[in-house]
mmCIF file of C-alpha atoms in Angstrom:
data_model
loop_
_atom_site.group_PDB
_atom_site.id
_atom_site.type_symbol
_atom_site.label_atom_id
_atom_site.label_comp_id
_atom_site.label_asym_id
_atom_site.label_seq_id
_atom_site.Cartn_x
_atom_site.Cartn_y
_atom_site.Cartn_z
ATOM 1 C CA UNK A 1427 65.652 -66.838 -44.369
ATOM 2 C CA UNK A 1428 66.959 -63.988 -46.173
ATOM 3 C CA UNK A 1429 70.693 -63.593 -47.198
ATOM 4 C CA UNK A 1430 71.723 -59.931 -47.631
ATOM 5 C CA UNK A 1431 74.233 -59.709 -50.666
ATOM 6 C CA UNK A 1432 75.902 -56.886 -52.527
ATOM 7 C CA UNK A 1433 76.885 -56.529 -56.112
ATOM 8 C CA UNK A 1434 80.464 -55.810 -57.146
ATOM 9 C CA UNK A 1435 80.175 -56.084 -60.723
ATOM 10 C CA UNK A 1436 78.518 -59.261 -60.711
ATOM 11 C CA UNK A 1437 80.145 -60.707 -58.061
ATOM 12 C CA UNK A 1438 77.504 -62.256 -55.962
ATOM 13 C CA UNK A 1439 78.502 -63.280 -52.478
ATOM 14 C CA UNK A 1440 77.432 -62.082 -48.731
ATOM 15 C CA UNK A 1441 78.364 -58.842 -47.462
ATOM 16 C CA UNK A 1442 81.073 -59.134 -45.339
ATOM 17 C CA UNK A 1443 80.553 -56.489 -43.209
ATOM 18 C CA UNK A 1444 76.873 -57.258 -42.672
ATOM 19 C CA UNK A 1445 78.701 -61.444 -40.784
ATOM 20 C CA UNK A 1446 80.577 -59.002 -39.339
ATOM 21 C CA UNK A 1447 78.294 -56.589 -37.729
ATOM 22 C CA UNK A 1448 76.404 -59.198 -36.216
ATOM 23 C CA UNK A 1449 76.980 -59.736 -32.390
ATOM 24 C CA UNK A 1450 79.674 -57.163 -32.745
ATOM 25 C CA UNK A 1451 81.634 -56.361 -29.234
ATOM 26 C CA UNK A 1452 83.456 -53.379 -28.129
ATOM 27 C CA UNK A 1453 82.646 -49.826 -27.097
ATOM 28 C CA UNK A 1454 79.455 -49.177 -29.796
ATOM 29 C CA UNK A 1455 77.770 -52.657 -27.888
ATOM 30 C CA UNK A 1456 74.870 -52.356 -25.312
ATOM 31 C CA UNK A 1457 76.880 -53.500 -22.648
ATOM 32 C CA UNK A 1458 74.484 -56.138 -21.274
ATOM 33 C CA UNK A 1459 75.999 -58.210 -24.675
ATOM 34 C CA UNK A 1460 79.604 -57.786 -23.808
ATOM 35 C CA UNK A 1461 80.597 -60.977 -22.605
ATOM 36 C CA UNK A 1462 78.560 -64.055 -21.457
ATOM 37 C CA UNK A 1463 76.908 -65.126 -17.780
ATOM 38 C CA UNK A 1464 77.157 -68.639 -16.740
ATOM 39 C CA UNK A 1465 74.823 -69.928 -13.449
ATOM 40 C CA UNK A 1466 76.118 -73.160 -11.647
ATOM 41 C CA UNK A 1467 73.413 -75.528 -10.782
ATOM 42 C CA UNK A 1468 74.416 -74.683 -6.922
ATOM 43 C CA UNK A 1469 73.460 -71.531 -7.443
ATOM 44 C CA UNK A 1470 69.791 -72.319 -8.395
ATOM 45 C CA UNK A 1471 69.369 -74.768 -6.640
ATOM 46 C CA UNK A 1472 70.549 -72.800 -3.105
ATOM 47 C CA UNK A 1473 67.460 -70.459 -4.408
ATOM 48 C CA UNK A 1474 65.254 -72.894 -4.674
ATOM 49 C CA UNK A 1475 66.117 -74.566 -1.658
ATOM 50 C CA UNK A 1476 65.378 -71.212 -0.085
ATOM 51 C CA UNK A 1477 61.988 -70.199 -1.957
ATOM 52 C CA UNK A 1478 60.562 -73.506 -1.064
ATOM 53 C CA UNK A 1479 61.626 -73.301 2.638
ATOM 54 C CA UNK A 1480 60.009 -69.810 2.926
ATOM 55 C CA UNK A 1481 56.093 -71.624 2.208
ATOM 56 C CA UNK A 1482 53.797 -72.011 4.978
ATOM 57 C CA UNK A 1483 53.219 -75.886 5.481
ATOM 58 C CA UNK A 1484 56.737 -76.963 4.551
ATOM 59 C CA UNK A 1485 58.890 -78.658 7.738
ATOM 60 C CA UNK A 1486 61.583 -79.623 5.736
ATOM 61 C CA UNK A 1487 63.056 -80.764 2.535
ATOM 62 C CA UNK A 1488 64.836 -83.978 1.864
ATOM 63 C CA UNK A 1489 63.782 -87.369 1.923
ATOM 64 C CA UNK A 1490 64.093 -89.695 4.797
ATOM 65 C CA UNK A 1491 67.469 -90.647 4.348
ATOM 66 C CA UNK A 1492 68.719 -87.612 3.192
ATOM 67 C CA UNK A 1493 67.345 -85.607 6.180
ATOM 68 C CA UNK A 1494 69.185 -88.403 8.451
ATOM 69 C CA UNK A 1495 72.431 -87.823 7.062
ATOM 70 C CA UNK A 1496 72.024 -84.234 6.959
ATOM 71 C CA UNK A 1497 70.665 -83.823 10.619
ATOM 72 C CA UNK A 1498 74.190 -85.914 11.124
ATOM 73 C CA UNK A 1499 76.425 -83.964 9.445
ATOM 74 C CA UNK A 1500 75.043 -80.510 10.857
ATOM 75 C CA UNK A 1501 76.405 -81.953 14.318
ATOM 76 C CA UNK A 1502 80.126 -82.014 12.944
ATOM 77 C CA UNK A 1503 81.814 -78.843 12.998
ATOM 78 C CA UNK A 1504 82.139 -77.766 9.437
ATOM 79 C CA UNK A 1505 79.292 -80.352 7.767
ATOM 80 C CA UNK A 1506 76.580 -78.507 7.843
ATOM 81 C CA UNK A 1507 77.112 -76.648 4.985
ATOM 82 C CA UNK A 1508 74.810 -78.761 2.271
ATOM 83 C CA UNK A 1509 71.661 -77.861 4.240
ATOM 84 C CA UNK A 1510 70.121 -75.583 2.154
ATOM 85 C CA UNK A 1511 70.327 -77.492 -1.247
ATOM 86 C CA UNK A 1512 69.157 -80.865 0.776
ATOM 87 C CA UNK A 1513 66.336 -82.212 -1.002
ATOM 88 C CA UNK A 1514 66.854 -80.231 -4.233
ATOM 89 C CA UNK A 1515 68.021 -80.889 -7.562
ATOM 90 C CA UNK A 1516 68.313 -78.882 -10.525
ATOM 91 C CA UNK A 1517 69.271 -78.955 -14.353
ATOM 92 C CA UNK A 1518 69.922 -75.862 -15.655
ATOM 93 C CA UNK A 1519 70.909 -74.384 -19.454
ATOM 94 C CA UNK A 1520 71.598 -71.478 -21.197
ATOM 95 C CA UNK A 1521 68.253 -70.024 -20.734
ATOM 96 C CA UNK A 1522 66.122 -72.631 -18.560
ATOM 97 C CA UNK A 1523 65.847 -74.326 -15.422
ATOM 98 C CA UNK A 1524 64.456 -77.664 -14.115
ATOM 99 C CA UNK A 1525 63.698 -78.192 -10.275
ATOM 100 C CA UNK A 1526 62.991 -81.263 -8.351
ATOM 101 C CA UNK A 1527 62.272 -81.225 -5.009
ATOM 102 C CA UNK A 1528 61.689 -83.494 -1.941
ATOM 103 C CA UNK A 1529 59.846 -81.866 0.992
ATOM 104 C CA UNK A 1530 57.660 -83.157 4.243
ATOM 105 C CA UNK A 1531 54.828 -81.549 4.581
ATOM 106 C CA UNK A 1532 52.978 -80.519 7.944
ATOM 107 C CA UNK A 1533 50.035 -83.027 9.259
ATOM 108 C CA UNK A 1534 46.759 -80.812 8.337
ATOM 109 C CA UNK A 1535 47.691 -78.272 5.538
ATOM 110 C CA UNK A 1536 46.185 -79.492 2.076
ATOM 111 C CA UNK A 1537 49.041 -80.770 0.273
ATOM 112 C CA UNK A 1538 47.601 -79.408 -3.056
ATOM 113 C CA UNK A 1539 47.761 -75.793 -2.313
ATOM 114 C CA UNK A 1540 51.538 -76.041 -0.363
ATOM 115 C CA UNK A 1541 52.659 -77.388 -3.664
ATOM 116 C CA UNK A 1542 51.258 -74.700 -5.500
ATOM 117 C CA UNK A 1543 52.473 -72.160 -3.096
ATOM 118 C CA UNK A 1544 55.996 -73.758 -3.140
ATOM 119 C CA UNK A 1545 55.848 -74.046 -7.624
ATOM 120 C CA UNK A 1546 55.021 -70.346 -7.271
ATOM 121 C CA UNK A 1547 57.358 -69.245 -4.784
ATOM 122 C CA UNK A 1548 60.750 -71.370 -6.557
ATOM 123 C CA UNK A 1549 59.879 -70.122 -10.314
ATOM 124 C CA UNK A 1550 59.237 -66.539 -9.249
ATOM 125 C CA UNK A 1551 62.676 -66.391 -7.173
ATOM 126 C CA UNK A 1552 64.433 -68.362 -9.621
ATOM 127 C CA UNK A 1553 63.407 -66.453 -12.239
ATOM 128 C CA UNK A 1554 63.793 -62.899 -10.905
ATOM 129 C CA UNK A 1555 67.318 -63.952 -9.400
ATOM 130 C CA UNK A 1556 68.895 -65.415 -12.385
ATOM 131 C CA UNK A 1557 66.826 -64.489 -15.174
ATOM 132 C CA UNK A 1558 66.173 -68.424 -16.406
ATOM 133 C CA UNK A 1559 62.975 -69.780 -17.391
ATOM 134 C CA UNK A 1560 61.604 -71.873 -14.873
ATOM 135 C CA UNK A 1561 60.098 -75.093 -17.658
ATOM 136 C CA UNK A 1562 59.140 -77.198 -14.214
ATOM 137 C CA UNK A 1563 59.275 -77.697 -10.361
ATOM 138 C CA UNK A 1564 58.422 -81.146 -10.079
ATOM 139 C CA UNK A 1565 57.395 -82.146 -5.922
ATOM 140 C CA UNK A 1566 57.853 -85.422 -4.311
ATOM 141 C CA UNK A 1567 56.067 -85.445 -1.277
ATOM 142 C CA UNK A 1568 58.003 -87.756 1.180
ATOM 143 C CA UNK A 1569 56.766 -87.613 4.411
ATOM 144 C CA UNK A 1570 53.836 -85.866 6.468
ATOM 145 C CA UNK A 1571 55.212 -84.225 10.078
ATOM 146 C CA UNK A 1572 53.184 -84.902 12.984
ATOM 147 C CA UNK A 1573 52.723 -82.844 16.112
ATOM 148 C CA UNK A 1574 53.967 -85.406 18.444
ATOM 149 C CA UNK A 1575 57.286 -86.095 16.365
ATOM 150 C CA UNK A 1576 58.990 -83.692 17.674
ATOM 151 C CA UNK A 1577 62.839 -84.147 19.025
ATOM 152 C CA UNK A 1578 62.052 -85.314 22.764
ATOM 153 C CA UNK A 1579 64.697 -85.117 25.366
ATOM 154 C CA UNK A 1580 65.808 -88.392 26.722
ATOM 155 C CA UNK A 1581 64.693 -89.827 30.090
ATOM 156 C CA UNK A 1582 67.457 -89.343 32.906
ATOM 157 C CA UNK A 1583 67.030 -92.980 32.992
ATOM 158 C CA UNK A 1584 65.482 -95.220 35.956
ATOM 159 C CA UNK A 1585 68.398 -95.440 38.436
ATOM 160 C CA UNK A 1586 68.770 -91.755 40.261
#
């Protein structure tokens, strides 16, 4: 690495106001360097959440007992409010972003290309939201939804 210096009569140390031109603030800045930007891990993950939801052959995210809890507290007024990020998890840093997610897949879509679909789908909205670099979307499938698991409404019961 090169050090610029200046020479004041054989006085050799750094140029002050070359330190002091670097990342320099105020009116002469770009102002797309004045000040810093700081994403919370809700944030991505909320987008994520969302990307992956928007695939074809995803019925939900979450795993078992996370979708049981959830599908409880979306019954009690004011609980439902951690659906989206259900089944997501993030890390994120200055200038990159790790996802994990949970999701059930639907019974007869190829599991391979839904994860594919959902990897592309979560880096390119993560990335073109927040301008992070997407290093992985790691996918746990948990479950496979079937037809015939759908919510059925309960018998009236046998006495009339």
């Amino acid at each position: 690495m090169t050090e610029n210096t200046t020479s004041d009569g054989g006085d050799n140390r750094p140029d002050a106001s070359v330190s002091a031109l670097k990342g320099r603030t105020g009116a002469g800045a770009p102002a797309e360097t004045r000040g810093k930007t700081t994403i919370a891990d809700g944030v991505v993950a909320k987008i994520a959440g969302m990307a992956a939801r928007e695939v074809p052959g995803i019925f939900s995210l979450g795993a078992g007992m996370a979708r049981a809890l959830g599908a409880m507290r979306e019954r009690v007024p004011g609980g439902g409010g951690g659906a989206v990020t259900r089944g997501v998890k993030v890390e994120v840093g200055e200038r990159q972003a790790a996802v994990d997610l949970d999701v059930v897949v639907e019974y007869g879509v190829s599991i391979v290309d839904v994860a594919g679909d959902v990897r592309t789908n979560v880096i390119g909205a993560v990335e073109r939201m927040t301008g992070l670099e997407v290093v992985e979307v790691n996918i746990a499938v948990d479950d496979v939804h079937l037809p015939d698991e759908e919510q059925a409404e309960p018998d009236e019961g046998r006495v009339r």
